[in-house]
PDB file of C-alpha atoms and ligand atoms in Angstrom:
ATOM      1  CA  UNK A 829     -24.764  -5.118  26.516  1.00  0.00           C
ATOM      2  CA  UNK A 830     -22.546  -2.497  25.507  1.00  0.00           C
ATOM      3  CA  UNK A 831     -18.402  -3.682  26.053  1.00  0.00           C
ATOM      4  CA  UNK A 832     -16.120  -0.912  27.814  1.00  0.00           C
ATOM      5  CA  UNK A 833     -13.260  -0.090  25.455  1.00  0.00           C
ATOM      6  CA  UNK A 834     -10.021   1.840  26.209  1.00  0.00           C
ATOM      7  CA  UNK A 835     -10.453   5.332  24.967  1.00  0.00           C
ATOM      8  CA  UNK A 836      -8.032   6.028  21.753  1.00  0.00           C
ATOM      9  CA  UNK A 837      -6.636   3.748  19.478  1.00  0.00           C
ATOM     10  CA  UNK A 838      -8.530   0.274  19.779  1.00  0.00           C
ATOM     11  CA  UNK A 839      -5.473  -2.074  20.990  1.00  0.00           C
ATOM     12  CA  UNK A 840      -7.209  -5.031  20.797  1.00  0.00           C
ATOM     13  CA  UNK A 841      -5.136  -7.971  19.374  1.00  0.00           C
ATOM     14  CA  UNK A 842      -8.506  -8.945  16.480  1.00  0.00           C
ATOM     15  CA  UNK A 843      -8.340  -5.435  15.682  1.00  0.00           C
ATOM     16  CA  UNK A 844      -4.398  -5.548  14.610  1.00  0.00           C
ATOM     17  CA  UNK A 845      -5.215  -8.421  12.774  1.00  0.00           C
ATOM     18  CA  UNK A 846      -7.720  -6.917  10.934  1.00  0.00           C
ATOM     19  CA  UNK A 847      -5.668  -3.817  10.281  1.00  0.00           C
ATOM     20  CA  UNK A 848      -3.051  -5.794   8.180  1.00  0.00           C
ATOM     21  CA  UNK A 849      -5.676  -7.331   5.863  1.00  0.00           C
ATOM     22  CA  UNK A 850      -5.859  -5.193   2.629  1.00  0.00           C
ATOM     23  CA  UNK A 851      -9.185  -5.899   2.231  1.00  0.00           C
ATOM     24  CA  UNK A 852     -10.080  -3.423   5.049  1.00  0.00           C
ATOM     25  CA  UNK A 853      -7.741  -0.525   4.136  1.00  0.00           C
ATOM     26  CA  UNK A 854      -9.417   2.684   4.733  1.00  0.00           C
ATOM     27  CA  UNK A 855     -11.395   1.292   7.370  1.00  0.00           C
ATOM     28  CA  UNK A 856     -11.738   3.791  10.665  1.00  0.00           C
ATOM     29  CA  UNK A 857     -10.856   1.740  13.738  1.00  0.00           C
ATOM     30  CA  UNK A 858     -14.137   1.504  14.854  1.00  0.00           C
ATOM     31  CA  UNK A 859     -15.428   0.043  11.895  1.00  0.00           C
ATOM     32  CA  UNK A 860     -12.398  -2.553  12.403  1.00  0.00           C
ATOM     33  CA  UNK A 861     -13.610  -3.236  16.021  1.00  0.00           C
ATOM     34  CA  UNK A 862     -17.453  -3.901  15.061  1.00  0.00           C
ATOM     35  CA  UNK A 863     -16.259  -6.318  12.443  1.00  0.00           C
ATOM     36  CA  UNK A 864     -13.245  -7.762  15.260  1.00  0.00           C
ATOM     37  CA  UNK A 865     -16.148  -8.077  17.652  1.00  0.00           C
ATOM     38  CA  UNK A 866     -18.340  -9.859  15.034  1.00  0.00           C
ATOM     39  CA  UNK A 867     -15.807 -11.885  14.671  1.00  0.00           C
ATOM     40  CA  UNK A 868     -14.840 -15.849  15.862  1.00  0.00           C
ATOM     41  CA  UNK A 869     -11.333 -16.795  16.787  1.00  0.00           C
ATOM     42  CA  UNK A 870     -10.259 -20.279  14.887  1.00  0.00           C
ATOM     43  CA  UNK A 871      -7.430 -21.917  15.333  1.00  0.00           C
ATOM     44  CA  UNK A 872      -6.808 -25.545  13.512  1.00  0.00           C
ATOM     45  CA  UNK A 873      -3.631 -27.676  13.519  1.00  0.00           C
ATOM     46  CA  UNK A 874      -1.669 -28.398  10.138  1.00  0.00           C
ATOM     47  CA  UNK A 875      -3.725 -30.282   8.085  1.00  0.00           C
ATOM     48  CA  UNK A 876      -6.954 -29.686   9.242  1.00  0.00           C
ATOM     49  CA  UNK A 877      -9.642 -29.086   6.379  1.00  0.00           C
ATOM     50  CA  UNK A 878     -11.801 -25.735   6.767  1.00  0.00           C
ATOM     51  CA  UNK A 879     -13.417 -26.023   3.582  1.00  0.00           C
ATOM     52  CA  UNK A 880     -14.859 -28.979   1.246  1.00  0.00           C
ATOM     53  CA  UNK A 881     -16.269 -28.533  -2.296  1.00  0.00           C
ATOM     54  CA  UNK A 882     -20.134 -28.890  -2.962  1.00  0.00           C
ATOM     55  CA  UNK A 883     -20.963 -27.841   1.188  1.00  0.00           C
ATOM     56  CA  UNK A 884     -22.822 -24.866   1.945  1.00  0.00           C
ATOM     57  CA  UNK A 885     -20.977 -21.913   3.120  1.00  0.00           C
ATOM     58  CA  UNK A 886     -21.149 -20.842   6.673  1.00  0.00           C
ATOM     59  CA  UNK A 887     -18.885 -18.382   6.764  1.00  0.00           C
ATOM     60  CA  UNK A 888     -15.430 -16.896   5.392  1.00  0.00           C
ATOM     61  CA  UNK A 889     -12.196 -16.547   7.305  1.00  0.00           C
ATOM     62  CA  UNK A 890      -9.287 -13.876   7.661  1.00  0.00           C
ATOM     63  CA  UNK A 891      -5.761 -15.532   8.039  1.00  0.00           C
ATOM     64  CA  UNK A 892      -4.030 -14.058  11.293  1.00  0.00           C
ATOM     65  CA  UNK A 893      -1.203 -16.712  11.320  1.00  0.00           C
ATOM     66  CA  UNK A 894      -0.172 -19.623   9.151  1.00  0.00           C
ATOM     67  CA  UNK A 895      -0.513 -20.453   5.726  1.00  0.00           C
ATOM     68  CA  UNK A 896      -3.730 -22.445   4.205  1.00  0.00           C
ATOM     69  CA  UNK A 897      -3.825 -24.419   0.719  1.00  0.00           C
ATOM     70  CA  UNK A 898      -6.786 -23.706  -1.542  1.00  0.00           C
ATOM     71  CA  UNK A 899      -7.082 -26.441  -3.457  1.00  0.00           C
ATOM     72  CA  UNK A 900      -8.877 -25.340  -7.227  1.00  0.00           C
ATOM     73  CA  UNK A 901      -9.485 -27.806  -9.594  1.00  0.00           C
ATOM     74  CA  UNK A 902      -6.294 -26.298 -11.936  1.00  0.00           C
ATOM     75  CA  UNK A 903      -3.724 -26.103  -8.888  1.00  0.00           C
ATOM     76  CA  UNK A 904      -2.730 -25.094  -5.050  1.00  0.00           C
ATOM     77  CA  UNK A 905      -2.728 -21.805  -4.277  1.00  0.00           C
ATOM     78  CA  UNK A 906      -1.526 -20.605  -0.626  1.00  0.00           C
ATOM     79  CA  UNK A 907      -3.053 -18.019   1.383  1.00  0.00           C
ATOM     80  CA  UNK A 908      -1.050 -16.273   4.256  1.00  0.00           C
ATOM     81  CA  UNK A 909      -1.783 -13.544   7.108  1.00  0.00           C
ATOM     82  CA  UNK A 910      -3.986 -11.019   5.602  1.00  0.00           C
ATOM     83  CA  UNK A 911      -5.775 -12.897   2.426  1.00  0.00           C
ATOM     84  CA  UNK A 912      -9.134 -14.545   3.273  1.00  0.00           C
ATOM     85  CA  UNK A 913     -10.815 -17.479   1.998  1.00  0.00           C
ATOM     86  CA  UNK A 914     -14.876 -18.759   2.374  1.00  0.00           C
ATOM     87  CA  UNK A 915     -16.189 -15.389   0.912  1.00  0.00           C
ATOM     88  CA  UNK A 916     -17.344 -16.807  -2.507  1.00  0.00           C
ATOM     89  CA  UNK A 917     -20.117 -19.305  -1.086  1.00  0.00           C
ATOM     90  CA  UNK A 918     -20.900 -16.033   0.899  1.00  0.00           C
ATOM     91  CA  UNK A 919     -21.705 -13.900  -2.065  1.00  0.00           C
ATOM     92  CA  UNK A 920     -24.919 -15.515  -2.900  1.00  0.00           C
ATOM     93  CA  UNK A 921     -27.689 -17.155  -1.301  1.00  0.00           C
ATOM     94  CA  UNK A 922     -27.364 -20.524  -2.786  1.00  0.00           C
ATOM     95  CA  UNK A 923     -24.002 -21.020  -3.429  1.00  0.00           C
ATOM     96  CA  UNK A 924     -21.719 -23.709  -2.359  1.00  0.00           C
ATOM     97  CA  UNK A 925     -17.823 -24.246  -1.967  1.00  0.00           C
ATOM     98  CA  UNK A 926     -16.128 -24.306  -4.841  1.00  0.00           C
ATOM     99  CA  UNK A 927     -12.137 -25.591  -3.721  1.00  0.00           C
ATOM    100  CA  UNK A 928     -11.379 -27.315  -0.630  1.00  0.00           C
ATOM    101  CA  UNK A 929      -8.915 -25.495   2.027  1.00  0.00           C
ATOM    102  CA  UNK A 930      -6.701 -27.024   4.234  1.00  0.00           C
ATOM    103  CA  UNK A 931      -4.405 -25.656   7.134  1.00  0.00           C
ATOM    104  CA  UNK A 932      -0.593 -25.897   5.752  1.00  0.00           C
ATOM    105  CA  UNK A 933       1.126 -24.983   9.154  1.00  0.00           C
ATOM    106  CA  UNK A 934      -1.418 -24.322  12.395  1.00  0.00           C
ATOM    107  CA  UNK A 935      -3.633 -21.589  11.575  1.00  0.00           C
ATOM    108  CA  UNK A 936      -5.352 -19.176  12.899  1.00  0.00           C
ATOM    109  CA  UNK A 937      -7.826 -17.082  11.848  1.00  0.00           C
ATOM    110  CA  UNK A 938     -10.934 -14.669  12.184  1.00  0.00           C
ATOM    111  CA  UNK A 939     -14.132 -15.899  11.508  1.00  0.00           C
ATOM    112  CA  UNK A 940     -17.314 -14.174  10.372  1.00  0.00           C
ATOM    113  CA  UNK A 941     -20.593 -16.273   9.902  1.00  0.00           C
ATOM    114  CA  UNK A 942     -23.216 -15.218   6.731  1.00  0.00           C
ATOM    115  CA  UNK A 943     -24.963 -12.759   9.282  1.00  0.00           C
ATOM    116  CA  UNK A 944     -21.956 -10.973   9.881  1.00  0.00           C
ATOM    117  CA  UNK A 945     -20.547 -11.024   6.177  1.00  0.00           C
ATOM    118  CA  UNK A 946     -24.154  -9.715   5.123  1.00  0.00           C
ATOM    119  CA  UNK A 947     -23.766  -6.631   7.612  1.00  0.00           C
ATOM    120  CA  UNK A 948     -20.035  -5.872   6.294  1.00  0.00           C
ATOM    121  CA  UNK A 949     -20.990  -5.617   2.912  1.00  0.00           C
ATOM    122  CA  UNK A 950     -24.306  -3.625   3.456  1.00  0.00           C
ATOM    123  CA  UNK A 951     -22.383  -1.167   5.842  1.00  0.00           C
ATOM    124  CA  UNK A 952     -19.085  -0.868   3.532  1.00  0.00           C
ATOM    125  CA  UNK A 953     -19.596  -0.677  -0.208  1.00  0.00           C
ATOM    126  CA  UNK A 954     -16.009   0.071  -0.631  1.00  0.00           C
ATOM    127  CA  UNK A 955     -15.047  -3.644   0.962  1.00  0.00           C
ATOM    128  CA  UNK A 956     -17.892  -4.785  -0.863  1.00  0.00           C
ATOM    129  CA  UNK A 957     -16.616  -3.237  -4.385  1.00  0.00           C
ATOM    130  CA  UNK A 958     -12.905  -4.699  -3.125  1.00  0.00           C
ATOM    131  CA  UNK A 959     -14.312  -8.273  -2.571  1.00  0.00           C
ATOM    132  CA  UNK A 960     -16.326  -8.292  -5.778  1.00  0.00           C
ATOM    133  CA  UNK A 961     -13.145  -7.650  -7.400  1.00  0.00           C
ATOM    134  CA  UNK A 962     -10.880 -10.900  -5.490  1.00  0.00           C
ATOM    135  CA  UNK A 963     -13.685 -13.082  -6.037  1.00  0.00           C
ATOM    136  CA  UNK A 964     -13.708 -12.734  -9.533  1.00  0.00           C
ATOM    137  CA  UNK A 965     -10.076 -12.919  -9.883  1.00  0.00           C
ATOM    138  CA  UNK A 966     -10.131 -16.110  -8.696  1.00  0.00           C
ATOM    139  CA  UNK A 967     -13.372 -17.448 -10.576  1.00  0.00           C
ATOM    140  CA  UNK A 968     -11.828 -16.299 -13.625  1.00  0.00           C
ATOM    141  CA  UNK A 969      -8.527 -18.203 -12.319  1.00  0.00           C
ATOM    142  CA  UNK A 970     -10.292 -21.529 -11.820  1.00  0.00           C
ATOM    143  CA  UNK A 971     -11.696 -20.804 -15.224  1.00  0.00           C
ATOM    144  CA  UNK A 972      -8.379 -21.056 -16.607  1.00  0.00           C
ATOM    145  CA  UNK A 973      -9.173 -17.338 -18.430  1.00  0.00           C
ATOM    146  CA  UNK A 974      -6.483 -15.539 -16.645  1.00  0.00           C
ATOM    147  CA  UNK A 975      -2.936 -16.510 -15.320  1.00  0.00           C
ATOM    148  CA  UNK A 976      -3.131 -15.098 -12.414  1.00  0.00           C
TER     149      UNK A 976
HETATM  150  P1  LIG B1152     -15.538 -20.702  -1.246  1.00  0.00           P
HETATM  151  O1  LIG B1152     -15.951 -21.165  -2.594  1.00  0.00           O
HETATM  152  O2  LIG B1152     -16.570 -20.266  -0.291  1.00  0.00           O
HETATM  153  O3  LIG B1152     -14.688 -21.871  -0.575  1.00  0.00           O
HETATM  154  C1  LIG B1152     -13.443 -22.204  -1.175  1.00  0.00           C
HETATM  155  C2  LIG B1152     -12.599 -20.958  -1.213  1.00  0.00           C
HETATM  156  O4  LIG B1152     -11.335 -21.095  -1.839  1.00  0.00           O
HETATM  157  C3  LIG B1152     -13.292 -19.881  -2.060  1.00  0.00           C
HETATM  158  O5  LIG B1152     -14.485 -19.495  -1.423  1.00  0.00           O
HETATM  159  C4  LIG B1152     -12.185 -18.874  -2.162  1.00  0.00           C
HETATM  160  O6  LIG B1152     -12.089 -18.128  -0.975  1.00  0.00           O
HETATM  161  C5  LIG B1152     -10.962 -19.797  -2.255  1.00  0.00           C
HETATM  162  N1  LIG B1152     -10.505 -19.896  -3.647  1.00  0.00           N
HETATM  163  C6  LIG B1152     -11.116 -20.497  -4.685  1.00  0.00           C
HETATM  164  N2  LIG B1152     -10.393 -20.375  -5.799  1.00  0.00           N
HETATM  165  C7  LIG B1152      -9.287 -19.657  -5.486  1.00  0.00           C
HETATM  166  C8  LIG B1152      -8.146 -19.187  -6.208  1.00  0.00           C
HETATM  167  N3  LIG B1152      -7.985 -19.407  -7.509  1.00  0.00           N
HETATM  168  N4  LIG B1152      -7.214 -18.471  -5.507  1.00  0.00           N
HETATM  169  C9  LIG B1152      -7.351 -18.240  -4.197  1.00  0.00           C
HETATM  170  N5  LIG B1152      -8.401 -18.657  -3.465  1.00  0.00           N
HETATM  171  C10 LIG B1152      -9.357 -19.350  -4.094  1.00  0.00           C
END
């Protein structure tokens, strides 16, 4: 069933989240409302684990508030509002997690489950290029082949 929406600009608080992640630059705001409406709303206190090593991925998660630890084999890195996490057990079939993430402070974020991930990517090529691009950053990180 279809969900009224204010005409203009889409208000809604998900999709002014969504608008600050660079990830999604160039996105119209509808596009940034089907992906907000795809979305789940998680919220975790401080040191609550999101993500273990070796377990299947169910889905990555955009930081609205709070700061989470990634914690690589090599070191800690932090993520805050705007950087995601989850999207590299996404990115194939078979894949599991390959750090663990915890909540530094409380944390909340948006959620979007394989199903959802799979339908941003085949819709946007542009995110998909963009995410392509983080996730080998950071393989190439925990390879200990780049320094950043
Ligand atoms: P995934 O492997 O699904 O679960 C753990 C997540 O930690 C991973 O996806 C990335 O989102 C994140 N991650 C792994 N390594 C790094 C890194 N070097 N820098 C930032 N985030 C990372």
């Amino acid at each position: 069933p279809a969900r009224a929406r204010p005409a203009g600009p889409v208000s809604d608080a998900r999709v002014d989240a969504l608008r600050r992640v660079p990830l999604f630059v160039g996105l119209a705001d509808e596009d940034l409302a089907a992906i907000a409406d795809a979305a789940n709303e998680v919220e975790v206190p401080a040191g609550q684990l999101l993500v273990q090593p070796g377990e299947a991925g169910t889905g990555m998660f955009f930081i609205c508030d709070g700061t989470a630890v990634v914690e690589t084999r090599r070191e800690h890195v932090e993520l805050g509002p705007g950087q995601f996490f989850g999207e590299l057990a996404l990115m194939k079939p078979d894949a599991i997690r390959t750090a663990r993430v915890r909540a530094k402070t409380p944390l909340r974020c948006l959620a979007l489950d394989r199903a959802s991930f799979r339908g941003l990517v085949a819709t946007h090529p542009e995110v998909a290029a963009s995410l392509i691009e983080v996730a080998l950053g950071r393989l190439a990180e925990n390879a200990g082949v780049t320094d950043d």
